[in-house]
Amino acid sequence: MRRTPAAAVSATFFAAGPGVVAVLVPYWISGWRLRDPFPGPVMIPLRALGAVLVLAGLAVLVHAFVRFVIEGLGTPIPVAPPDRLVVGGFYRYVRNPMYVAIFAAVIGQAMLLGDPWLLLYAAVLVIPIWSFVHWYEEPHLRRKFGADYDTYRAHVPGWWPRLHPYRA
């Protein structure tokens, strides 16, 4: 796929996929109202850490989408997958940076807003996301990229980032 169409499709999917999961649904759950489940001295650092997680999640998510267009010459959408295995950027640290970023953004919102319902939402999200990765994404990548994916998978963890970047 050419970069311009891949970028346009990816931008649309960014709004429809992660935008709904990490922004719209948390808004529906929380109304983005600040709550104080703990005293102020606890909430201040909790909110600060939450804000960092939200911003970091957004940055990682945008970067991962860009990697699909630039490095993979495709999109993160299963119907328009990348032509090349994406192993650069944050993919050198964790195989699923988009999903990790979504979890970080949702958990960050829970901390920032003081809303435990968002933590429950994040816990529930684990089931469909892990299932999709395990039952669809990984087998598909193994079929499409073969030994290259197996080598990458052997060196880069799926969910907890490694400290030093993988060098293909």
CSV table of N, CA and C in Angstrom, one decimal:
chain,number,residue,atom,x,y,z
A,1,MET,N,0.8,-1.2,0.0
A,1,MET,CA,0.0,0.0,0.0
A,1,MET,C,0.9,1.2,0.0
A,2,ARG,N,0.5,2.3,-0.7
A,2,ARG,CA,1.2,3.5,-0.7
A,2,ARG,C,1.0,4.3,0.6
A,3,ARG,N,1.9,5.1,0.9
A,3,ARG,CA,1.9,5.8,2.2
A,3,ARG,C,0.7,6.7,2.4
A,4,THR,N,0.4,7.5,1.4
A,4,THR,CA,-0.7,8.5,1.6
A,4,THR,C,-2.1,7.8,1.9
A,5,PRO,N,-2.5,6.8,1.1
A,5,PRO,CA,-3.7,6.1,1.4
A,5,PRO,C,-3.6,5.4,2.8
A,6,ALA,N,-2.5,4.8,3.1
A,6,ALA,CA,-2.3,4.1,4.4
A,6,ALA,C,-2.4,5.1,5.5
A,7,ALA,N,-1.9,6.3,5.3
A,7,ALA,CA,-2.0,7.3,6.4
A,7,ALA,C,-3.4,7.8,6.6
A,8,ALA,N,-4.2,8.0,5.5
A,8,ALA,CA,-5.6,8.4,5.6
A,8,ALA,C,-6.4,7.3,6.2
A,9,VAL,N,-6.2,6.1,5.8
A,9,VAL,CA,-7.0,5.0,6.4
A,9,VAL,C,-6.6,4.8,7.9
A,10,SER,N,-5.3,4.9,8.2
A,10,SER,CA,-4.9,4.8,9.6
A,10,SER,C,-5.5,5.9,10.5
A,11,ALA,N,-5.5,7.1,10.0
A,11,ALA,CA,-6.0,8.2,10.8
A,11,ALA,C,-7.5,8.0,11.0
A,12,THR,N,-8.3,7.5,10.1
A,12,THR,CA,-9.7,7.2,10.3
A,12,THR,C,-9.9,6.1,11.3
A,13,PHE,N,-9.1,5.1,11.2
A,13,PHE,CA,-9.1,4.0,12.1
A,13,PHE,C,-8.7,4.4,13.5
A,14,PHE,N,-7.8,5.3,13.6
A,14,PHE,CA,-7.3,5.8,14.9
A,14,PHE,C,-8.5,6.4,15.7
A,15,ALA,N,-9.3,7.2,15.0
A,15,ALA,CA,-10.5,7.8,15.6
A,15,ALA,C,-11.6,6.8,15.9
A,16,ALA,N,-11.8,5.8,15.0
A,16,ALA,CA,-12.8,4.8,15.2
A,16,ALA,C,-12.5,3.7,16.1
A,17,GLY,N,-11.2,3.4,16.2
A,17,GLY,CA,-10.8,2.3,17.1
A,17,GLY,C,-10.4,2.8,18.4
A,18,PRO,N,-9.1,3.1,18.5
A,18,PRO,CA,-8.6,3.6,19.8
A,18,PRO,C,-9.3,4.8,20.3
A,19,GLY,N,-9.8,5.7,19.4
A,19,GLY,CA,-10.5,6.9,19.9
A,19,GLY,C,-11.8,6.5,20.6
A,20,VAL,N,-12.5,5.5,20.2
A,20,VAL,CA,-13.7,5.1,20.9
A,20,VAL,C,-13.3,4.3,22.2
A,21,VAL,N,-12.3,3.4,22.1
A,21,VAL,CA,-12.0,2.6,23.2
A,21,VAL,C,-11.3,3.4,24.4
A,22,ALA,N,-10.4,4.3,24.0
A,22,ALA,CA,-9.6,5.0,25.0
A,22,ALA,C,-10.1,6.4,25.3
A,23,VAL,N,-11.1,6.9,24.5
A,23,VAL,CA,-11.5,8.3,24.8
A,23,VAL,C,-13.1,8.3,25.0
A,24,LEU,N,-13.8,7.8,24.0
A,24,LEU,CA,-15.3,8.0,24.1
A,24,LEU,C,-15.9,7.1,25.2
A,25,VAL,N,-15.5,5.8,25.3
A,25,VAL,CA,-16.1,5.0,26.3
A,25,VAL,C,-15.7,5.5,27.7
A,26,PRO,N,-14.4,5.8,27.9
A,26,PRO,CA,-14.1,6.4,29.2
A,26,PRO,C,-14.9,7.7,29.6
A,27,TYR,N,-15.2,8.4,28.5
A,27,TYR,CA,-16.0,9.6,28.7
A,27,TYR,C,-17.4,9.2,29.2
A,28,TRP,N,-18.0,8.2,28.5
A,28,TRP,CA,-19.3,7.7,28.8
A,28,TRP,C,-19.4,7.2,30.2
A,29,ILE,N,-18.3,6.5,30.6
A,29,ILE,CA,-18.3,5.9,32.0
A,29,ILE,C,-18.1,7.0,33.0
A,30,SER,N,-17.2,8.0,32.8
A,30,SER,CA,-16.8,8.9,33.9
A,30,SER,C,-17.4,10.3,33.7
A,31,GLY,N,-17.8,10.6,32.5
A,31,GLY,CA,-18.3,12.0,32.2
A,31,GLY,C,-17.1,13.0,32.4
A,32,TRP,N,-15.9,12.4,32.5
A,32,TRP,CA,-14.6,13.2,32.8
A,32,TRP,C,-14.8,14.1,34.0
A,33,ARG,N,-15.6,13.6,35.0
A,33,ARG,CA,-15.7,14.4,36.2
A,33,ARG,C,-14.6,14.0,37.2
A,34,LEU,N,-14.0,15.0,37.9
A,34,LEU,CA,-13.0,14.7,38.9
A,34,LEU,C,-13.7,14.2,40.2
A,35,ARG,N,-13.2,13.1,40.7
A,35,ARG,CA,-13.7,12.5,41.9
A,35,ARG,C,-12.6,12.5,42.9
A,36,ASP,N,-12.9,12.4,44.2
A,36,ASP,CA,-11.8,12.4,45.2
A,36,ASP,C,-12.0,11.2,46.1
A,37,PRO,N,-11.7,10.0,45.6
A,37,PRO,CA,-11.9,8.8,46.5
A,37,PRO,C,-10.9,8.7,47.6
A,38,PHE,N,-9.8,9.5,47.5
A,38,PHE,CA,-8.8,9.5,48.6
A,38,PHE,C,-8.5,11.0,49.0
A,39,PRO,N,-7.9,11.2,50.1
A,39,PRO,CA,-7.6,12.6,50.6
A,39,PRO,C,-6.7,13.3,49.5
A,40,GLY,N,-6.7,14.6,49.6
A,40,GLY,CA,-5.9,15.4,48.7
A,40,GLY,C,-4.4,15.1,48.6
A,41,PRO,N,-3.7,14.8,49.7
A,41,PRO,CA,-2.3,14.4,49.6
A,41,PRO,C,-2.1,13.2,48.8
A,42,VAL,N,-3.1,12.3,48.7
A,42,VAL,CA,-3.0,11.1,47.9
A,42,VAL,C,-3.4,11.4,46.4
A,43,MET,N,-4.4,12.2,46.2
A,43,MET,CA,-5.0,12.4,44.9
A,43,MET,C,-4.0,13.3,44.0
A,44,ILE,N,-3.3,14.2,44.6
A,44,ILE,CA,-2.4,15.1,43.8
A,44,ILE,C,-1.4,14.2,43.1
A,45,PRO,N,-0.6,13.4,43.7
A,45,PRO,CA,0.4,12.6,42.9
A,45,PRO,C,-0.3,11.5,42.1
A,46,LEU,N,-1.4,11.0,42.5
A,46,LEU,CA,-2.2,10.1,41.7
A,46,LEU,C,-2.6,10.7,40.4
A,47,ARG,N,-3.2,11.9,40.5
A,47,ARG,CA,-3.6,12.6,39.3
A,47,ARG,C,-2.4,13.0,38.4
A,48,ALA,N,-1.3,13.4,39.0
A,48,ALA,CA,-0.1,13.7,38.2
A,48,ALA,C,0.4,12.5,37.4
A,49,LEU,N,0.4,11.3,38.1
A,49,LEU,CA,0.8,10.1,37.5
A,49,LEU,C,-0.2,9.7,36.4
A,50,GLY,N,-1.4,9.9,36.7
A,50,GLY,CA,-2.5,9.6,35.7
A,50,GLY,C,-2.3,10.4,34.4
A,51,ALA,N,-2.1,11.7,34.6
A,51,ALA,CA,-1.9,12.6,33.5
A,51,ALA,C,-0.7,12.1,32.6
A,52,VAL,N,0.4,11.7,33.3
A,52,VAL,CA,1.6,11.2,32.6
A,52,VAL,C,1.2,10.0,31.8
A,53,LEU,N,0.5,9.1,32.4
A,53,LEU,CA,0.1,7.8,31.7
A,53,LEU,C,-0.8,8.1,30.5
A,54,VAL,N,-1.7,9.1,30.6
A,54,VAL,CA,-2.6,9.4,29.5
A,54,VAL,C,-1.8,10.0,28.4
A,55,LEU,N,-0.9,11.0,28.7
A,55,LEU,CA,-0.1,11.6,27.6
A,55,LEU,C,0.9,10.6,27.0
A,56,ALA,N,1.5,9.8,27.8
A,56,ALA,CA,2.4,8.7,27.3
A,56,ALA,C,1.7,7.8,26.4
A,57,GLY,N,0.5,7.3,26.9
A,57,GLY,CA,-0.3,6.4,26.1
A,57,GLY,C,-0.6,7.0,24.7
A,58,LEU,N,-1.0,8.3,24.7
A,58,LEU,CA,-1.4,8.9,23.5
A,58,LEU,C,-0.1,9.0,22.6
A,59,ALA,N,1.0,9.4,23.1
A,59,ALA,CA,2.2,9.5,22.3
A,59,ALA,C,2.6,8.2,21.7
A,60,VAL,N,2.6,7.1,22.5
A,60,VAL,CA,3.0,5.8,22.0
A,60,VAL,C,2.0,5.3,21.0
A,61,LEU,N,0.7,5.6,21.2
A,61,LEU,CA,-0.3,5.2,20.2
A,61,LEU,C,-0.1,5.9,18.9
A,62,VAL,N,0.1,7.2,18.9
A,62,VAL,CA,0.3,7.9,17.6
A,62,VAL,C,1.6,7.4,16.9
A,63,HIS,N,2.6,7.2,17.7
A,63,HIS,CA,3.9,6.7,17.1
A,63,HIS,C,3.7,5.4,16.5
A,64,ALA,N,3.0,4.5,17.2
A,64,ALA,CA,2.8,3.1,16.7
A,64,ALA,C,2.0,3.2,15.4
A,65,PHE,N,1.0,4.0,15.3
A,65,PHE,CA,0.2,4.1,14.0
A,65,PHE,C,1.1,4.6,12.9
A,66,VAL,N,2.0,5.6,13.2
A,66,VAL,CA,2.9,6.2,12.2
A,66,VAL,C,3.8,5.1,11.7
A,67,ARG,N,4.3,4.2,12.6
A,67,ARG,CA,5.2,3.1,12.2
A,67,ARG,C,4.6,2.2,11.2
A,68,PHE,N,3.3,1.9,11.4
A,68,PHE,CA,2.6,1.1,10.4
A,68,PHE,C,2.6,1.7,9.0
A,69,VAL,N,2.5,3.0,8.9
A,69,VAL,CA,2.4,3.6,7.6
A,69,VAL,C,3.9,3.7,7.0
A,70,ILE,N,4.8,4.2,7.8
A,70,ILE,CA,6.2,4.4,7.3
A,70,ILE,C,7.0,3.2,7.2
A,71,GLU,N,7.0,2.3,8.2
A,71,GLU,CA,7.8,1.1,8.1
A,71,GLU,C,7.1,-0.1,7.5
A,72,GLY,N,5.8,-0.2,7.8
A,72,GLY,CA,5.1,-1.4,7.4
A,72,GLY,C,4.4,-1.2,6.0
A,73,LEU,N,4.3,0.0,5.6
A,73,LEU,CA,3.6,0.4,4.3
A,73,LEU,C,2.2,-0.2,4.3
A,74,GLY,N,1.5,0.0,5.4
A,74,GLY,CA,0.1,-0.5,5.6
A,74,GLY,C,-0.5,0.2,6.8
A,75,THR,N,-1.6,-0.5,7.3
A,75,THR,CA,-2.3,0.1,8.4
A,75,THR,C,-2.4,-0.9,9.5
A,76,PRO,N,-2.9,-0.5,10.7
A,76,PRO,CA,-3.1,-1.4,11.8
A,76,PRO,C,-4.4,-2.2,11.6
A,77,ILE,N,-5.2,-1.9,10.6
A,77,ILE,CA,-6.5,-2.5,10.4
A,77,ILE,C,-6.3,-3.9,9.8
A,78,PRO,N,-6.8,-5.0,10.3
A,78,PRO,CA,-6.6,-6.3,9.8
A,78,PRO,C,-6.9,-6.4,8.3
A,79,VAL,N,-7.9,-5.6,7.7
A,79,VAL,CA,-8.2,-5.8,6.3
A,79,VAL,C,-7.2,-5.0,5.4
A,80,ALA,N,-6.4,-4.2,6.0
A,80,ALA,CA,-5.3,-3.5,5.2
A,80,ALA,C,-4.0,-3.6,6.0
A,81,PRO,N,-3.5,-4.8,6.2
A,81,PRO,CA,-2.3,-5.0,7.0
A,81,PRO,C,-1.0,-4.4,6.4
A,82,PRO,N,0.0,-4.3,7.2
A,82,PRO,CA,1.3,-3.8,6.6
A,82,PRO,C,1.9,-4.9,5.7
A,83,ASP,N,2.7,-4.4,4.7
A,83,ASP,CA,3.4,-5.3,3.8
A,83,ASP,C,4.7,-5.9,4.5
A,84,ARG,N,5.2,-5.1,5.4
A,84,ARG,CA,6.4,-5.5,6.1
A,84,ARG,C,6.2,-5.6,7.6
A,85,LEU,N,6.9,-6.5,8.3
A,85,LEU,CA,6.8,-6.7,9.7
A,85,LEU,C,7.3,-5.4,10.4
A,86,VAL,N,6.5,-4.8,11.2
A,86,VAL,CA,6.9,-3.6,11.9
A,86,VAL,C,7.6,-4.0,13.2
A,87,VAL,N,8.9,-3.6,13.3
A,87,VAL,CA,9.7,-4.0,14.5
A,87,VAL,C,10.5,-2.8,15.0
A,88,GLY,N,10.2,-1.6,14.4
A,88,GLY,CA,11.0,-0.4,14.8
A,88,GLY,C,10.2,0.4,15.9
A,89,GLY,N,10.8,1.5,16.3
A,89,GLY,CA,10.1,2.4,17.3
A,89,GLY,C,9.8,1.7,18.6
A,90,PHE,N,8.6,1.9,19.1
A,90,PHE,CA,8.2,1.2,20.3
A,90,PHE,C,8.1,-0.3,20.2
A,91,TYR,N,8.0,-0.8,18.9
A,91,TYR,CA,7.9,-2.2,18.7
A,91,TYR,C,9.2,-2.9,19.0
A,92,ARG,N,10.3,-2.2,19.2
A,92,ARG,CA,11.5,-2.8,19.6
A,92,ARG,C,11.5,-3.1,21.1
A,93,TYR,N,10.5,-2.6,21.8
A,93,TYR,CA,10.4,-2.8,23.3
A,93,TYR,C,9.3,-3.8,23.7
A,94,VAL,N,8.2,-3.7,22.9
A,94,VAL,CA,7.0,-4.6,23.2
A,94,VAL,C,6.3,-4.8,21.9
A,95,ARG,N,5.8,-6.1,21.8
A,95,ARG,CA,5.1,-6.4,20.5
A,95,ARG,C,3.8,-5.7,20.3
A,96,ASN,N,3.1,-5.3,21.4
A,96,ASN,CA,1.8,-4.7,21.3
A,96,ASN,C,1.7,-3.3,21.9
A,97,PRO,N,2.5,-2.4,21.4
A,97,PRO,CA,2.6,-1.1,22.0
A,97,PRO,C,1.2,-0.3,21.9
A,98,MET,N,0.4,-0.6,20.9
A,98,MET,CA,-0.9,0.1,20.7
A,98,MET,C,-1.8,-0.3,21.9
A,99,TYR,N,-1.8,-1.6,22.2
A,99,TYR,CA,-2.7,-2.1,23.2
A,99,TYR,C,-2.2,-1.6,24.6
A,100,VAL,N,-0.9,-1.7,24.8
A,100,VAL,CA,-0.3,-1.3,26.0
A,100,VAL,C,-0.6,0.2,26.2
A,101,ALA,N,-0.5,1.0,25.1
A,101,ALA,CA,-0.8,2.4,25.2
A,101,ALA,C,-2.3,2.7,25.6
A,102,ILE,N,-3.2,1.9,25.0
A,102,ILE,CA,-4.6,2.1,25.3
A,102,ILE,C,-4.9,1.8,26.8
A,103,PHE,N,-4.3,0.7,27.3
A,103,PHE,CA,-4.4,0.4,28.7
A,103,PHE,C,-3.8,1.5,29.6
A,104,ALA,N,-2.7,2.0,29.2
A,104,ALA,CA,-2.1,3.1,30.0
A,104,ALA,C,-3.0,4.3,30.0
A,105,ALA,N,-3.6,4.6,28.8
A,105,ALA,CA,-4.5,5.8,28.7
A,105,ALA,C,-5.7,5.6,29.6
A,106,VAL,N,-6.3,4.5,29.6
A,106,VAL,CA,-7.5,4.2,30.4
A,106,VAL,C,-7.2,4.2,31.9
A,107,ILE,N,-6.1,3.5,32.2
A,107,ILE,CA,-5.7,3.5,33.6
A,107,ILE,C,-5.3,4.9,34.1
A,108,GLY,N,-4.6,5.6,33.2
A,108,GLY,CA,-4.3,7.0,33.5
A,108,GLY,C,-5.5,7.9,33.8
A,109,GLN,N,-6.5,7.7,33.0
A,109,GLN,CA,-7.8,8.5,33.2
A,109,GLN,C,-8.4,8.1,34.5
A,110,ALA,N,-8.4,6.8,34.8
A,110,ALA,CA,-8.9,6.4,36.1
A,110,ALA,C,-8.2,7.1,37.3
A,111,MET,N,-6.9,7.2,37.2
A,111,MET,CA,-6.1,7.8,38.2
A,111,MET,C,-6.3,9.3,38.2
A,112,LEU,N,-6.3,9.9,37.1
A,112,LEU,CA,-6.5,11.4,36.9
A,112,LEU,C,-7.9,11.8,37.4
A,113,LEU,N,-8.9,11.0,37.1
A,113,LEU,CA,-10.3,11.4,37.5
A,113,LEU,C,-10.7,10.8,38.8
A,114,GLY,N,-9.9,9.9,39.3
A,114,GLY,CA,-10.3,9.3,40.6
A,114,GLY,C,-11.5,8.4,40.4
A,115,ASP,N,-11.6,7.7,39.3
A,115,ASP,CA,-12.8,6.9,38.9
A,115,ASP,C,-12.5,5.4,38.9
A,116,PRO,N,-12.9,4.6,39.9
A,116,PRO,CA,-12.6,3.2,39.9
A,116,PRO,C,-13.4,2.4,38.8
A,117,TRP,N,-14.5,3.0,38.3
A,117,TRP,CA,-15.2,2.3,37.2
A,117,TRP,C,-14.3,2.2,35.9
A,118,LEU,N,-13.4,3.2,35.7
A,118,LEU,CA,-12.5,3.1,34.6
A,118,LEU,C,-11.4,2.0,34.8
A,119,LEU,N,-11.1,1.7,36.0
A,119,LEU,CA,-10.2,0.5,36.3
A,119,LEU,C,-10.9,-0.8,36.0
A,120,LEU,N,-12.2,-0.9,36.3
A,120,LEU,CA,-13.0,-2.0,36.0
A,120,LEU,C,-13.1,-2.2,34.4
A,121,TYR,N,-13.3,-1.1,33.8
A,121,TYR,CA,-13.3,-1.1,32.3
A,121,TYR,C,-12.0,-1.6,31.7
A,122,ALA,N,-10.9,-1.1,32.2
A,122,ALA,CA,-9.6,-1.5,31.8
A,122,ALA,C,-9.4,-3.0,32.0
A,123,ALA,N,-9.9,-3.5,33.1
A,123,ALA,CA,-9.8,-5.0,33.4
A,123,ALA,C,-10.6,-5.8,32.4
A,124,VAL,N,-11.8,-5.3,32.1
A,124,VAL,CA,-12.7,-6.0,31.2
A,124,VAL,C,-12.1,-5.9,29.8
A,125,LEU,N,-11.4,-4.8,29.4
A,125,LEU,CA,-10.8,-4.7,28.1
A,125,LEU,C,-9.8,-5.8,27.8
A,126,VAL,N,-9.1,-6.3,28.9
A,126,VAL,CA,-8.1,-7.3,28.7
A,126,VAL,C,-8.6,-8.5,28.0
A,127,ILE,N,-9.8,-8.9,28.2
A,127,ILE,CA,-10.4,-10.1,27.6
A,127,ILE,C,-10.5,-10.1,26.1
A,128,PRO,N,-11.2,-9.1,25.5
A,128,PRO,CA,-11.2,-9.1,24.1
A,128,PRO,C,-9.9,-8.8,23.4
A,129,ILE,N,-9.1,-7.9,24.0
A,129,ILE,CA,-7.9,-7.5,23.4
A,129,ILE,C,-6.9,-8.7,23.4
A,130,TRP,N,-6.7,-9.3,24.6
A,130,TRP,CA,-5.8,-10.5,24.6
A,130,TRP,C,-6.3,-11.6,23.7
A,131,SER,N,-7.6,-11.9,23.7
A,131,SER,CA,-8.1,-12.9,22.8
A,131,SER,C,-7.9,-12.6,21.3
A,132,PHE,N,-8.1,-11.4,20.9
A,132,PHE,CA,-7.8,-11.0,19.5
A,132,PHE,C,-6.3,-11.2,19.2
A,133,VAL,N,-5.5,-10.8,20.1
A,133,VAL,CA,-4.0,-10.9,19.8
A,133,VAL,C,-3.7,-12.4,19.7
A,134,HIS,N,-4.1,-13.2,20.7
A,134,HIS,CA,-3.7,-14.6,20.8
A,134,HIS,C,-4.3,-15.4,19.7
A,135,TRP,N,-5.6,-15.3,19.4
A,135,TRP,CA,-6.3,-16.2,18.5
A,135,TRP,C,-6.3,-15.7,17.0
A,136,TYR,N,-6.1,-14.4,16.8
A,136,TYR,CA,-6.1,-13.9,15.4
A,136,TYR,C,-4.7,-13.3,15.0
A,137,GLU,N,-4.3,-12.3,15.7
A,137,GLU,CA,-3.1,-11.5,15.3
A,137,GLU,C,-1.9,-12.3,15.2
A,138,GLU,N,-1.5,-13.0,16.3
A,138,GLU,CA,-0.3,-13.8,16.3
A,138,GLU,C,-0.2,-14.9,15.3
A,139,PRO,N,-1.3,-15.7,15.1
A,139,PRO,CA,-1.3,-16.7,14.1
A,139,PRO,C,-1.2,-16.1,12.7
A,140,HIS,N,-1.9,-15.0,12.5
A,140,HIS,CA,-1.8,-14.3,11.2
A,140,HIS,C,-0.4,-13.8,10.9
A,141,LEU,N,0.2,-13.2,11.9
A,141,LEU,CA,1.6,-12.7,11.7
A,141,LEU,C,2.6,-13.8,11.4
A,142,ARG,N,2.4,-14.9,12.1
A,142,ARG,CA,3.2,-16.1,11.9
A,142,ARG,C,3.1,-16.6,10.5
A,143,ARG,N,1.9,-16.7,10.0
A,143,ARG,CA,1.7,-17.2,8.6
A,143,ARG,C,2.3,-16.2,7.6
A,144,LYS,N,2.1,-14.9,7.8
A,144,LYS,CA,2.5,-13.9,6.9
A,144,LYS,C,4.0,-13.7,6.9
A,145,PHE,N,4.6,-13.7,8.0
A,145,PHE,CA,6.0,-13.3,8.1
A,145,PHE,C,7.0,-14.4,8.6
A,146,GLY,N,6.4,-15.6,8.9
A,146,GLY,CA,7.2,-16.8,9.2
A,146,GLY,C,8.3,-16.6,10.2
A,147,ALA,N,9.5,-17.0,9.8
A,147,ALA,CA,10.6,-17.1,10.7
A,147,ALA,C,11.0,-15.7,11.2
A,148,ASP,N,10.8,-14.6,10.4
A,148,ASP,CA,11.1,-13.3,10.9
A,148,ASP,C,10.2,-13.0,12.1
A,149,TYR,N,8.9,-13.3,12.1
A,149,TYR,CA,8.0,-13.0,13.2
A,149,TYR,C,8.4,-13.9,14.4
A,150,ASP,N,8.7,-15.2,14.1
A,150,ASP,CA,9.1,-16.1,15.2
A,150,ASP,C,10.3,-15.6,16.0
A,151,THR,N,11.3,-15.1,15.2
A,151,THR,CA,12.5,-14.5,15.8
A,151,THR,C,12.2,-13.3,16.7
A,152,TYR,N,11.4,-12.4,16.1
A,152,TYR,CA,11.0,-11.2,16.8
A,152,TYR,C,10.2,-11.5,18.0
A,153,ARG,N,9.3,-12.5,17.9
A,153,ARG,CA,8.4,-12.9,19.0
A,153,ARG,C,9.3,-13.5,20.2
A,154,ALA,N,10.3,-14.2,19.8
A,154,ALA,CA,11.2,-14.8,20.8
A,154,ALA,C,12.0,-13.8,21.6
A,155,HIS,N,12.2,-12.6,21.0
A,155,HIS,CA,13.1,-11.6,21.6
A,155,HIS,C,12.3,-10.4,22.3
A,156,VAL,N,11.1,-10.2,21.8
A,156,VAL,CA,10.4,-9.0,22.3
A,156,VAL,C,9.1,-9.5,23.0
A,157,PRO,N,8.9,-9.1,24.3
A,157,PRO,CA,7.7,-9.6,25.0
A,157,PRO,C,6.4,-8.9,24.5
A,158,GLY,N,5.3,-9.6,24.7
A,158,GLY,CA,4.1,-9.1,24.1
A,158,GLY,C,3.5,-8.0,24.9
A,159,TRP,N,3.6,-8.0,26.2
A,159,TRP,CA,2.8,-7.1,27.0
A,159,TRP,C,3.6,-6.2,28.0
A,160,TRP,N,4.7,-6.6,28.4
A,160,TRP,CA,5.5,-5.9,29.4
A,160,TRP,C,6.8,-5.4,28.7
A,161,PRO,N,7.0,-4.1,28.4
A,161,PRO,CA,8.2,-3.7,27.6
A,161,PRO,C,9.5,-4.1,28.2
A,162,ARG,N,10.4,-4.5,27.3
A,162,ARG,CA,11.8,-4.8,27.8
A,162,ARG,C,12.5,-3.5,28.0
A,163,LEU,N,13.6,-3.5,28.7
A,163,LEU,CA,14.3,-2.3,29.1
A,163,LEU,C,15.2,-1.8,27.9
A,164,HIS,N,15.8,-2.7,27.1
A,164,HIS,CA,16.7,-2.3,26.1
A,164,HIS,C,16.0,-2.7,24.7
A,165,PRO,N,16.2,-1.9,23.7
A,165,PRO,CA,15.6,-2.1,22.4
A,165,PRO,C,16.1,-3.4,21.8
A,166,TYR,N,15.2,-4.1,21.1
A,166,TYR,CA,15.5,-5.3,20.3
A,166,TYR,C,16.2,-4.7,19.0
A,167,ARG,N,17.2,-5.4,18.6
A,167,ARG,CA,17.8,-5.1,17.3
A,167,ARG,C,17.7,-6.2,16.4
A,168,ALA,N,16.9,-6.0,15.3
A,168,ALA,CA,16.6,-7.1,14.4
A,168,ALA,C,17.8,-7.5,13.6
